[in-house]
Short mmCIF file of C-alpha atoms (C1' of nucleotides) in Angstrom, two decimals:
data_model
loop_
_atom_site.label_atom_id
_atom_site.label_comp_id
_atom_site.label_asym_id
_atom_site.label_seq_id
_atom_site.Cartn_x
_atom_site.Cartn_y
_atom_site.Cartn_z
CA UNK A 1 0.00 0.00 0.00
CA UNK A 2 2.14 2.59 1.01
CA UNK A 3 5.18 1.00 -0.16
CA UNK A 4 6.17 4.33 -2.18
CA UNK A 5 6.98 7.08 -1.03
CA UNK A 6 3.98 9.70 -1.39
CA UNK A 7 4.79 12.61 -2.85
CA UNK A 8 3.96 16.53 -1.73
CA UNK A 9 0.05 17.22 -2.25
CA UNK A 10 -0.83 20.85 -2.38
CA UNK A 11 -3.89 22.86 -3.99
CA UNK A 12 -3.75 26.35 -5.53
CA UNK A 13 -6.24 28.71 -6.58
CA UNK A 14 -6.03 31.58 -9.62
CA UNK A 15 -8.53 33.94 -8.09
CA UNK A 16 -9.40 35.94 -10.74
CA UNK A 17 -11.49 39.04 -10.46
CA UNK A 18 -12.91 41.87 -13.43
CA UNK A 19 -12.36 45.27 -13.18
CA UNK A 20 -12.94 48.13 -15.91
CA UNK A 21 -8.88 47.95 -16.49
CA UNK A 22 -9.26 44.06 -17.26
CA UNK A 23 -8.97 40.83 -15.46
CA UNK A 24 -6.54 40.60 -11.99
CA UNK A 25 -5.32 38.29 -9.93
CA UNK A 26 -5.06 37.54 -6.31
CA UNK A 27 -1.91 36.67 -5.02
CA UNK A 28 -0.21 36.16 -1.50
CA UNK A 29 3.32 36.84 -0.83
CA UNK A 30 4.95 33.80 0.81
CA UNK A 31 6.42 34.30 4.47
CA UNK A 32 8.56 31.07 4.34
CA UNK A 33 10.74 29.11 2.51
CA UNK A 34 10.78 27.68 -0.48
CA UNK A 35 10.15 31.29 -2.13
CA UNK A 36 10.41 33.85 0.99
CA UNK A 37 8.35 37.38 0.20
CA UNK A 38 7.83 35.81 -3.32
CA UNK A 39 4.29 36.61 -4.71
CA UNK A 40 2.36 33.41 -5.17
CA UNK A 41 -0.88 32.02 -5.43
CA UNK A 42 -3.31 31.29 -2.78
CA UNK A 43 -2.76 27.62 -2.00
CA UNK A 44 -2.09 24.90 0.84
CA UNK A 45 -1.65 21.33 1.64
CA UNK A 46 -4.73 19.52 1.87
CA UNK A 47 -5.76 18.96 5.56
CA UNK A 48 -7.07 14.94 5.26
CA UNK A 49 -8.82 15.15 8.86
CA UNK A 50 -11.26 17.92 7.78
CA UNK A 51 -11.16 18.38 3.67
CA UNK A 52 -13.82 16.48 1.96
CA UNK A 53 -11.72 16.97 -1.33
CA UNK A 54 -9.25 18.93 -3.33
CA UNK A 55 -12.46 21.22 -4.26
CA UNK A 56 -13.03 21.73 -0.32
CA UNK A 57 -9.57 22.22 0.12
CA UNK A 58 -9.76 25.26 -2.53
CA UNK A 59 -12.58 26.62 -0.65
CA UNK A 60 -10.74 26.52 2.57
CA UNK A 61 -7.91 28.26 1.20
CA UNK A 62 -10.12 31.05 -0.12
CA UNK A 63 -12.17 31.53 2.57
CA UNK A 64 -8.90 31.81 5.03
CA UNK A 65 -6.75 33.77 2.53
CA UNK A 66 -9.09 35.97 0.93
CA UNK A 67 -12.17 35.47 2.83
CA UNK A 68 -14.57 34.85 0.39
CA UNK A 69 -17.46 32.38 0.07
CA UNK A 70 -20.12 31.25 -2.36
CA UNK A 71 -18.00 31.97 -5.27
CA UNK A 72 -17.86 30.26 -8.66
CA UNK A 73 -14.56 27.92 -8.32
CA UNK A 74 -13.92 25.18 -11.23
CA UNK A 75 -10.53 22.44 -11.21
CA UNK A 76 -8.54 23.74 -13.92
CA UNK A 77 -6.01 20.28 -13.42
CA UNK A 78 -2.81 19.48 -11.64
CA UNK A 79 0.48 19.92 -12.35
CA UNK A 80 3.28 17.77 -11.56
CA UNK A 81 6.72 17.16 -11.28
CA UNK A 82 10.22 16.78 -9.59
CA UNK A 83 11.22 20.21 -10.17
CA UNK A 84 8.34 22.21 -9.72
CA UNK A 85 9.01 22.59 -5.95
CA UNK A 86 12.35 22.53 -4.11
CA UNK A 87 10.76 20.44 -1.67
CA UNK A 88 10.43 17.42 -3.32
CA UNK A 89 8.45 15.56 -6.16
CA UNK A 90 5.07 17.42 -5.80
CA UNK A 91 1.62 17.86 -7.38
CA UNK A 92 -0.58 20.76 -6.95
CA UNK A 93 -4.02 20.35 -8.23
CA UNK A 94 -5.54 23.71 -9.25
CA UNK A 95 -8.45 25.44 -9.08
CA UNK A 96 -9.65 28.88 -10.72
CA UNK A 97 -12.09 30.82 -8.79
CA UNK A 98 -14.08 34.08 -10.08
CA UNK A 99 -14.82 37.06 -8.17
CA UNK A 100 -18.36 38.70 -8.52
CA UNK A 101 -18.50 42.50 -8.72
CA UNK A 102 -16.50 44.38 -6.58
CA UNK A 103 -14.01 42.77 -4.42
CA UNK A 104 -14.05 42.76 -0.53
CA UNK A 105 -12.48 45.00 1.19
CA UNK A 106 -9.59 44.21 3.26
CA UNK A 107 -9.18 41.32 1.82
CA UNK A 108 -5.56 39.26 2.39
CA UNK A 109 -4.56 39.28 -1.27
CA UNK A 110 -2.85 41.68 -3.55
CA UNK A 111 -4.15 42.13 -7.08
CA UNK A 112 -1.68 42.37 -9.69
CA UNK A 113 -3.33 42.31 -13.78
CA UNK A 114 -3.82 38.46 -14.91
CA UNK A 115 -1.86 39.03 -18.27
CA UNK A 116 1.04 40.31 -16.56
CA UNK A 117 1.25 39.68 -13.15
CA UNK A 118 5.23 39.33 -12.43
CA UNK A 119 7.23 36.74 -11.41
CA UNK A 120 5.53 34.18 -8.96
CA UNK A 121 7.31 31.76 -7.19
CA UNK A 122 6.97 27.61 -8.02
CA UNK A 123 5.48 27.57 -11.45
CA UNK A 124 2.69 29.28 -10.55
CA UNK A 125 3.64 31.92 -13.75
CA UNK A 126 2.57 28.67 -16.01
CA UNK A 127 -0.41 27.91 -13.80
CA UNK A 128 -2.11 31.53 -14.42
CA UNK A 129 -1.36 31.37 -17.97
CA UNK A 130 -3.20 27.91 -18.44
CA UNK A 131 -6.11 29.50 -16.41
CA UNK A 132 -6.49 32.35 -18.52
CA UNK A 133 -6.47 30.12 -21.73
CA UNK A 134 -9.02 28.03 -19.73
CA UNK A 135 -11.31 31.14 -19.23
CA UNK A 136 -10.97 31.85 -23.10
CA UNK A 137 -11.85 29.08 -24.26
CA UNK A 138 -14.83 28.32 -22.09
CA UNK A 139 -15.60 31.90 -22.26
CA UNK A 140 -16.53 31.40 -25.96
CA UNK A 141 -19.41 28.01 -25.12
CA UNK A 142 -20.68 28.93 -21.85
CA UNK A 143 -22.10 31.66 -19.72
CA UNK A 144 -18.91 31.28 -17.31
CA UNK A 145 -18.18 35.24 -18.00
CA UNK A 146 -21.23 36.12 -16.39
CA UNK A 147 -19.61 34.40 -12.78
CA UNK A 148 -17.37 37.56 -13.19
CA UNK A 149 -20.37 40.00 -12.81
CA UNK A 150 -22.25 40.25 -9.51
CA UNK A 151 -25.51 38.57 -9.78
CA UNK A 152 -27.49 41.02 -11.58
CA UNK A 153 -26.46 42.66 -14.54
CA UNK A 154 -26.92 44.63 -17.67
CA UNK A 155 -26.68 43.18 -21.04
CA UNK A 156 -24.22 45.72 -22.00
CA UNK A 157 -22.14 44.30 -18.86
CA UNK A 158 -22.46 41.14 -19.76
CA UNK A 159 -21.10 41.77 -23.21
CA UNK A 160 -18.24 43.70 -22.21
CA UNK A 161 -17.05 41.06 -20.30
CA UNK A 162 -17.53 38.53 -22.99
CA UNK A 163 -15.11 40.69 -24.73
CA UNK A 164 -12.60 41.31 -22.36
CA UNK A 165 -12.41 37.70 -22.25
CA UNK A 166 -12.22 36.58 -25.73
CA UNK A 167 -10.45 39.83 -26.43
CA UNK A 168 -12.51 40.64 -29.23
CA UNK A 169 -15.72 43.04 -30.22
CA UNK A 170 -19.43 41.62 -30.32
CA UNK A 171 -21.61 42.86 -32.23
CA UNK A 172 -24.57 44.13 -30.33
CA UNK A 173 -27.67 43.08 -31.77
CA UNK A 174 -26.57 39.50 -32.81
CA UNK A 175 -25.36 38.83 -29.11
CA UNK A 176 -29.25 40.45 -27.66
CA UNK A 177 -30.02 37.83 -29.86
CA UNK A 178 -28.05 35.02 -29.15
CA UNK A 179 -29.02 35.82 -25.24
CA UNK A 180 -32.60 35.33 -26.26
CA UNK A 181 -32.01 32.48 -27.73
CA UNK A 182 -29.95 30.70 -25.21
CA UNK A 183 -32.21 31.41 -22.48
CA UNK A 184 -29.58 31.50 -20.20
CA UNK A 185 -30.64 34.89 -18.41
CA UNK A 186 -34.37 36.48 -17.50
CA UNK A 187 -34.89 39.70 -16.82
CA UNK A 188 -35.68 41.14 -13.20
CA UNK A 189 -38.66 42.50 -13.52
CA UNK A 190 -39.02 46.53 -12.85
CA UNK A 191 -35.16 46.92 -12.35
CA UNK A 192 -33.36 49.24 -14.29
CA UNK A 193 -30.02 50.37 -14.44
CA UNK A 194 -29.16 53.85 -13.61
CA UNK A 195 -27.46 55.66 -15.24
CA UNK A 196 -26.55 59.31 -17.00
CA UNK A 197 -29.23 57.93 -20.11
CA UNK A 198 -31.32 55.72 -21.00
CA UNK A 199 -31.82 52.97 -18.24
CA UNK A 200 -31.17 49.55 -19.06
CA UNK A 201 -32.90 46.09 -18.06
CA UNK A 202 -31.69 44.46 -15.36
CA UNK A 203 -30.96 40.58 -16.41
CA UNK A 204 -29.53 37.65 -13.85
CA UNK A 205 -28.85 34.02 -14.73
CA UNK A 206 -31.83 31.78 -15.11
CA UNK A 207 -29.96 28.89 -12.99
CA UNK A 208 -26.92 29.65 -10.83
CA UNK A 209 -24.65 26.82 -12.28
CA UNK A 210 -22.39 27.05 -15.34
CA UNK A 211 -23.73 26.10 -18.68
CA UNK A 212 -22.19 25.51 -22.00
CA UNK A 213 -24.01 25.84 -25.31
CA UNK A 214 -24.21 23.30 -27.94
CA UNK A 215 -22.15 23.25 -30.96
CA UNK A 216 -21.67 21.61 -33.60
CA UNK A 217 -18.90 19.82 -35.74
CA UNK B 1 7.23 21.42 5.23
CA UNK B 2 5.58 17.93 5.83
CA UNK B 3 3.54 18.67 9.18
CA UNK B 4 0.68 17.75 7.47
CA UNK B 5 -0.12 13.59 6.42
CA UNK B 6 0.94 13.33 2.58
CA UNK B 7 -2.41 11.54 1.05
CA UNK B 8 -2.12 8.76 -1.31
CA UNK B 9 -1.62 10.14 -4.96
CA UNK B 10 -2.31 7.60 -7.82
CA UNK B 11 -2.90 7.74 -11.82
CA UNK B 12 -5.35 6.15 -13.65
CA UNK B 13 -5.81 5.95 -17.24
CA UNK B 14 -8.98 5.73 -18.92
CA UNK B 15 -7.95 3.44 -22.25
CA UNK B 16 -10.52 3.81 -25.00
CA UNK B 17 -10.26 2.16 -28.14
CA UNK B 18 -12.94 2.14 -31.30
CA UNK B 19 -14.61 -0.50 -33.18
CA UNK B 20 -17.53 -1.21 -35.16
CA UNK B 21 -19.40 -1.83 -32.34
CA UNK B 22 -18.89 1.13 -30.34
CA UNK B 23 -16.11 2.27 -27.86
CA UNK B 24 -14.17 -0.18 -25.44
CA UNK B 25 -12.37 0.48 -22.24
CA UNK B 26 -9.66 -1.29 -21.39
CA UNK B 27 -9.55 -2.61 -17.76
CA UNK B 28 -7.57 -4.83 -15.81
CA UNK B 29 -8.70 -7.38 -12.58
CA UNK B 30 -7.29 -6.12 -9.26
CA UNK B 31 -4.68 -8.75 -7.95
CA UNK B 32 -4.48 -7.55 -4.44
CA UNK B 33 -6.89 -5.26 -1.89
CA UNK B 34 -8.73 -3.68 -2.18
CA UNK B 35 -11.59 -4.73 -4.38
CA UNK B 36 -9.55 -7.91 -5.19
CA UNK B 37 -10.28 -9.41 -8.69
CA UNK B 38 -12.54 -6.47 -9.72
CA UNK B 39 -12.20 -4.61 -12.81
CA UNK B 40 -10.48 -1.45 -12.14
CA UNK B 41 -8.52 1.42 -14.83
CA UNK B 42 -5.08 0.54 -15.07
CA UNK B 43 -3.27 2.95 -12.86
CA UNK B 44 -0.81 2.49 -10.20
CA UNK B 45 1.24 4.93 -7.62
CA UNK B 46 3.51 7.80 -8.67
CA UNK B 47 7.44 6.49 -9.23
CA UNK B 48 9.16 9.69 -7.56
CA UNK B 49 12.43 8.70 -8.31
CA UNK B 50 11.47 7.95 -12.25
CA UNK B 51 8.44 9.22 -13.57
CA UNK B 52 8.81 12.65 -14.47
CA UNK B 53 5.31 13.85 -13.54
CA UNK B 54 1.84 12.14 -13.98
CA UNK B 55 1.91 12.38 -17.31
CA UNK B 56 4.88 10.32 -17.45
CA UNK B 57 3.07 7.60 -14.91
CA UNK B 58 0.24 7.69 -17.13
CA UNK B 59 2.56 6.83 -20.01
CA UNK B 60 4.45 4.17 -17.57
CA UNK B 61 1.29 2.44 -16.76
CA UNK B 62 -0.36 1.93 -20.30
CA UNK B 63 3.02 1.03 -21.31
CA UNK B 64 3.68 -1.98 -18.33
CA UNK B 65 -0.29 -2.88 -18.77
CA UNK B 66 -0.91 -2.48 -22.20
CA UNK B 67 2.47 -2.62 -24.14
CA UNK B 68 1.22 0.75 -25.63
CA UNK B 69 3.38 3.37 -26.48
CA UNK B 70 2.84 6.44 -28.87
CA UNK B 71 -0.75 7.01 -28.13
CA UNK B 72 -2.55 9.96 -27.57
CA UNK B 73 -3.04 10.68 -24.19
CA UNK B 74 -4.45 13.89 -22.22
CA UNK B 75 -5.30 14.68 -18.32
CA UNK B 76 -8.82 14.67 -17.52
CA UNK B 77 -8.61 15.87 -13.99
CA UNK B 78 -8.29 14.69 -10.28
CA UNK B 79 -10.68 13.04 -7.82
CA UNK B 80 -9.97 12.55 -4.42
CA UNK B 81 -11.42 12.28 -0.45
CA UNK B 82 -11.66 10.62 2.14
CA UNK B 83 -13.41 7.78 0.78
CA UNK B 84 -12.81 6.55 -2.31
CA UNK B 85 -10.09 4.37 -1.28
CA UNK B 86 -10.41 2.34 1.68
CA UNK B 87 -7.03 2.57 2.38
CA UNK B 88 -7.46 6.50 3.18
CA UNK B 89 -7.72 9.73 2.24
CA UNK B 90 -6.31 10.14 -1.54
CA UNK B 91 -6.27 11.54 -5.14
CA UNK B 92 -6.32 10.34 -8.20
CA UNK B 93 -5.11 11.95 -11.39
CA UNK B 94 -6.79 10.67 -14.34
CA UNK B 95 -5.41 10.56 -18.01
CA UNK B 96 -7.40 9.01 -20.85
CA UNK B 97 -5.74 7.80 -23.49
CA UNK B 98 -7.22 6.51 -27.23
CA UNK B 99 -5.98 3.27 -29.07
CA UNK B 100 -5.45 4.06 -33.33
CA UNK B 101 -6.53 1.41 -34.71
CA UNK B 102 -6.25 -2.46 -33.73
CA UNK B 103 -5.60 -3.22 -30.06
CA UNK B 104 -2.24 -5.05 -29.99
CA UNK B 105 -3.05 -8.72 -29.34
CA UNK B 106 -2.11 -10.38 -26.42
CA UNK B 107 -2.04 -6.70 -24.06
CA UNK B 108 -2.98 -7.48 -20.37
CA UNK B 109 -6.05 -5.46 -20.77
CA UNK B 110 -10.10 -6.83 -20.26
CA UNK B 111 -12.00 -4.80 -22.89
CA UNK B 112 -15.75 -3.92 -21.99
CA UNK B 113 -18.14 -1.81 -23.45
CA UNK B 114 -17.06 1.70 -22.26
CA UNK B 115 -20.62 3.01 -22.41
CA UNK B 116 -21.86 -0.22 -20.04
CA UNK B 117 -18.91 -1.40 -18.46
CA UNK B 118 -20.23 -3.01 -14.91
CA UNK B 119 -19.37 -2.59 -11.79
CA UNK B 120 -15.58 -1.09 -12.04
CA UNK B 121 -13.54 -0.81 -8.27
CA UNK B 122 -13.42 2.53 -6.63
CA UNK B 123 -14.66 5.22 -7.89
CA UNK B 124 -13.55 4.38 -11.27
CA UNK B 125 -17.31 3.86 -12.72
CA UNK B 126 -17.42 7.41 -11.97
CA UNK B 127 -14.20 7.98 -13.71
CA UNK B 128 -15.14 6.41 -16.73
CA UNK B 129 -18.07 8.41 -16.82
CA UNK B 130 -16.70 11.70 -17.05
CA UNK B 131 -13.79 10.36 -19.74
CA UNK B 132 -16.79 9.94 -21.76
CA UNK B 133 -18.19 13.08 -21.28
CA UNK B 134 -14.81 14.79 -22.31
CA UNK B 135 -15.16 12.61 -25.55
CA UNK B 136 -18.19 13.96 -26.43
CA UNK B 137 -17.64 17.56 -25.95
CA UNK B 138 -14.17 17.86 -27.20
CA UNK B 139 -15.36 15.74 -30.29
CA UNK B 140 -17.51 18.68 -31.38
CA UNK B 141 -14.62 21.18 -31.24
CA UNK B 142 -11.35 19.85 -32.06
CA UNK B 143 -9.73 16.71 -33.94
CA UNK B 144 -9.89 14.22 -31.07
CA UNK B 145 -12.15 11.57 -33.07
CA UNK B 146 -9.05 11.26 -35.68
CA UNK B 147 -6.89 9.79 -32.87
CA UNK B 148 -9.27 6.92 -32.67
CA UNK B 149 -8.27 6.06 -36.20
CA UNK B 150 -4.80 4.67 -37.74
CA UNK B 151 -2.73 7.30 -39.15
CA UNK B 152 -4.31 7.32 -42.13
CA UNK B 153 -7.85 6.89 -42.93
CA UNK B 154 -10.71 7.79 -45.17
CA UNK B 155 -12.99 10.61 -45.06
CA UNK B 156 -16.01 8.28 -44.55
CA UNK B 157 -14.46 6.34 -41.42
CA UNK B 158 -13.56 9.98 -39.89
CA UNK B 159 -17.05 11.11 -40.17
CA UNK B 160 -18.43 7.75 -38.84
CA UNK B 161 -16.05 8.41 -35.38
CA UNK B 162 -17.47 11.39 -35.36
CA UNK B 163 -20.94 10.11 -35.36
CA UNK B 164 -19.66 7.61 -33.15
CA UNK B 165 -18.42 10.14 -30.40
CA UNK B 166 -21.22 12.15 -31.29
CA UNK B 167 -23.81 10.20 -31.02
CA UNK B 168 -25.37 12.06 -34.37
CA UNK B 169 -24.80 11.74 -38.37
CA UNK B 170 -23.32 13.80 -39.94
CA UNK B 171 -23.86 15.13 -43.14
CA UNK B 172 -21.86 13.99 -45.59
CA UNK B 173 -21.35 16.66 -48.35
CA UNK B 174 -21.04 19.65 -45.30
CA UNK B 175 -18.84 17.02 -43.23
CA UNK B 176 -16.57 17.20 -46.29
CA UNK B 177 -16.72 21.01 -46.72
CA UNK B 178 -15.77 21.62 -43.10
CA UNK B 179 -12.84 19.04 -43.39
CA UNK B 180 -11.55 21.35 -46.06
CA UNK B 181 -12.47 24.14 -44.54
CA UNK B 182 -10.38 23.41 -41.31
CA UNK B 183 -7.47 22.44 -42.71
CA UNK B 184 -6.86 19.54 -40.92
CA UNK B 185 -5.99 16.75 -43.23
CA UNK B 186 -4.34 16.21 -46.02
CA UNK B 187 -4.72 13.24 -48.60
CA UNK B 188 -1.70 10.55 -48.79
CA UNK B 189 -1.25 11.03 -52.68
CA UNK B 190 -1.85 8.07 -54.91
CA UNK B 191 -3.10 5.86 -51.40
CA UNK B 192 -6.77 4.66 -52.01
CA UNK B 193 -8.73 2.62 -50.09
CA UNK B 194 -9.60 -0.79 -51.01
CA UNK B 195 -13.30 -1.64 -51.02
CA UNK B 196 -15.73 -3.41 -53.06
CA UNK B 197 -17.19 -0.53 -55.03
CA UNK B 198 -15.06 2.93 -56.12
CA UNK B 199 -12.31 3.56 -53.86
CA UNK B 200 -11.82 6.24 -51.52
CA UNK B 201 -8.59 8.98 -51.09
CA UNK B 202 -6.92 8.32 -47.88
CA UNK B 203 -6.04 11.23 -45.44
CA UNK B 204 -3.91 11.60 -42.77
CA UNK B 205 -3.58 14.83 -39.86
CA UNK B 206 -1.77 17.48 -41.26
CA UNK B 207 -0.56 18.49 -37.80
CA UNK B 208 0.24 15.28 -35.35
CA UNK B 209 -1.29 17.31 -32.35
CA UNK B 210 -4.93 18.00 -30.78
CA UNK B 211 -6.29 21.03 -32.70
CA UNK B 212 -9.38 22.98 -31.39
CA UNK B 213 -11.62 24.80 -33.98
CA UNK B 214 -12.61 28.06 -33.47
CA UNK B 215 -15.91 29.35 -31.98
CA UNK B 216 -17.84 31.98 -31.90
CA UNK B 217 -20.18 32.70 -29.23
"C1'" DA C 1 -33.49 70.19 -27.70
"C1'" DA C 2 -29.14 67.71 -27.43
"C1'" DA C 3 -26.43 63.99 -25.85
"C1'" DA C 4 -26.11 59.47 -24.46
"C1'" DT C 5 -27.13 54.87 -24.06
"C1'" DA C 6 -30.80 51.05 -24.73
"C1'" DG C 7 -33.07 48.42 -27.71
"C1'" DT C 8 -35.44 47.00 -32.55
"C1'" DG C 9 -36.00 46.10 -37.49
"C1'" DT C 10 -34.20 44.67 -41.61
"C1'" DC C 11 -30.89 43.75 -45.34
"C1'" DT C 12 -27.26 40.83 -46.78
"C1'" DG C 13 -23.59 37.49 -47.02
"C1'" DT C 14 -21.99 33.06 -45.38
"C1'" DG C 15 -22.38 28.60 -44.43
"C1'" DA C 16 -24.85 24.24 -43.19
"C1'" DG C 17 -28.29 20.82 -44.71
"C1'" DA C 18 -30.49 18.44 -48.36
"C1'" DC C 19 -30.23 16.06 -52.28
"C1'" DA C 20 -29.69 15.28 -57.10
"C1'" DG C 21 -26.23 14.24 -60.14
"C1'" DT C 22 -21.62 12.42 -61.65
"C1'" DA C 23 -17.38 9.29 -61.04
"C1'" DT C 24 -15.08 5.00 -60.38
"C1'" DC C 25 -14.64 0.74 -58.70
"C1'" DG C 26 -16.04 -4.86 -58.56
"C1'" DC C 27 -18.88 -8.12 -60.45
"C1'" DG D 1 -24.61 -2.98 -67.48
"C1'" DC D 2 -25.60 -2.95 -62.41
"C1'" DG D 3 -24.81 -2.20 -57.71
"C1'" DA D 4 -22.18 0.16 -54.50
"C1'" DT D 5 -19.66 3.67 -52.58
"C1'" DA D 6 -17.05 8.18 -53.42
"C1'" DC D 7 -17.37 12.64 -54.53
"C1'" DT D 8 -19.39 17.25 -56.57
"C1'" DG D 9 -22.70 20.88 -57.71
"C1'" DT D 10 -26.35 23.61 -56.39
"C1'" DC D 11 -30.61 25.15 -54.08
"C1'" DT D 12 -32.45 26.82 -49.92
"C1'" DC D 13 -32.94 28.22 -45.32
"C1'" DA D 14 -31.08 29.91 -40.97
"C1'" DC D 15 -28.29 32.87 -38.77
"C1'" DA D 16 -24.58 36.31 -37.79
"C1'" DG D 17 -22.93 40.90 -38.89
"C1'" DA D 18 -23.93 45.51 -40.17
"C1'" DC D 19 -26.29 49.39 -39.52
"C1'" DA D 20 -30.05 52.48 -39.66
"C1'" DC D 21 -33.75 53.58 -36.88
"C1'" DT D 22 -36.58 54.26 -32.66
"C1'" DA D 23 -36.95 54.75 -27.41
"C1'" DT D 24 -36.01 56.67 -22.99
"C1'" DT D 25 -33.41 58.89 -19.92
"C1'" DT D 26 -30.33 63.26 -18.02
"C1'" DT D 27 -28.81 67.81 -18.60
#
DNA sequence: AAAATAGTGTCTGTGAGACAGTATCGC
DNA sequence: GCGATACTGTCTCACAGACACTATTTT
């Protein structure tokens, strides 16, 4: 059974969160070795006596670190290897979590922008790039962009962040259409945006969990 | 450093392979506990002092279980707790790998009917399960079905894995557009098939590697 | 009224599906 | 020639992009 030896188990999360200057991230800077004062990601061993899984173990982390709850958090996979971490031959199985509207105050992390965020320690420079091509590509079959929005939103909102994410334009009407079409959002009755013209409906998702659309070949 | 309990890490490998009647998984019977004599995924503890990281396990395994080398093979994520595995608290990291072609004769493997494959040890039902659903979706959007097939192949047996994978048809004049379209094959010159009525051109991949197409929202 | 943003209507080009028609093989 | 499968041409319909137009607010 355990007649190899068992190799370093860790969990990391790429909190990601949308402002108006594009996505950032949430990092921690380490206060011990391997890495000291090093910017890294959120992360921890997994605690076997009181995590359920790796996914509970991400929530633990976030909640300590960052102190966040009820947020969208997906595995993105786990990397492995000898040299990853001077430790030892480790894994780290990673999650990326999204921040709804405006981040809490006070908060343990420091934001730095997702596309350029510095030098982390470990490889956690290759685990933030593989998030952000996760978020791309799943940004362009699912309604994971609107987890970046707080619960209700515009459909202006919700387009912009489409497009910050797939870094391109959308046309306007087609996407009102496609939205209609999808039926992944209703409308909240009587709410209206405000703003300095013309208010704008107030939409949230029709069910809370991520969905992806169909395509075909 | 290690003041927490290291859980047991493992890799498991989901082996798929395509015939006319449908997709097989490859298993093996358990020769020790737990779950002795079930069917379980090949798989097998993380070589620290070899393997390079799972991937290279994954690799290891199919190779000492299968005699398979060269196949394509991709990480489909990690399950763990507390109890999936009698023996304690641990994580699995779960590759699933497609046979081209034949399956070698004589490889240790059991094949069963992937889509109905009884009762597999662990949580490995579970497993199997989600390698399927991976199939599916990344069969819309990228090349996958192709590495199902021998290197080379005709246009009719590539749209048949896709309807395989699927689980549609195809049409067969727009499956051929696309194909051209994406730029993803290329015929073997002067290599047609041999059948009993007009022969077909024979393609192979262009590019070796897993290609997504692109999407628009 | 002007400015600004929200939302609608409609034209058009592209591409997928359908399917008829043509090509090339074995028998 | 006939049957069978491979491949091509073309019609049509659906849908995405473009963009003009209307609607509703603040100043």
């Amino acid at each position: 059974m355990t007649d190899f030896p068992r190799p370093i188990l860790t969990v990391d999360v790429v909190v990601l969160e949308l402002r108006d200057t594009g996505l950032w991230l949430g990092t921690i800077a380490r206060d011990s070795a391997p890495f000291p004062q090093m910017p890294a990601l959120p992360g921890g061993y997994v605690h076997v006596d009181t995590d359920k899984d790796t996914a509970d173990t991400a929530r633990r982390v976030i909640k300590a670190k960052a102190g966040l709850t009820d947020i969208f958090c997906e595995q993105l996979g786990t990397f492995s290897g000898a040299d990853r971490d001077p430790r030892g031959w480790s894994a780290t199985v990673v999650y990326y979590a999204l921040i709804r509207g405006a981040r809490p105050k006070g908060a343990g992390l420091v934001w730095v922008p997702a596309g350029n965020p510095g030098v982390l320690a470990f490889d956690h420079n290759e685990l933030v790039a593989a998030a952000l091509d996760r978020l791309r590509a799943k940004g362009s079959w699912s309604n994971l962009p609107a987890f970046l929005l707080a619960k209700t939103f515009t459909l202006a909102e919700l387009r912009q962040t489409y497009e910050t994410i797939l870094g391109t334009s959308l046309n306007d009407s087609a996407f009102r259409r496609k939205m209609e079409e999808l039926d992944l959002i209703e409308p909240v009755i009587g709410k209206k945006s405000k703003s300095t013209a013309r208010p704008a409906q107030i939409y949230r998702l029709k069910q809370g969990a991520l969905r992806a659309f169909d395509r075909r070949i």
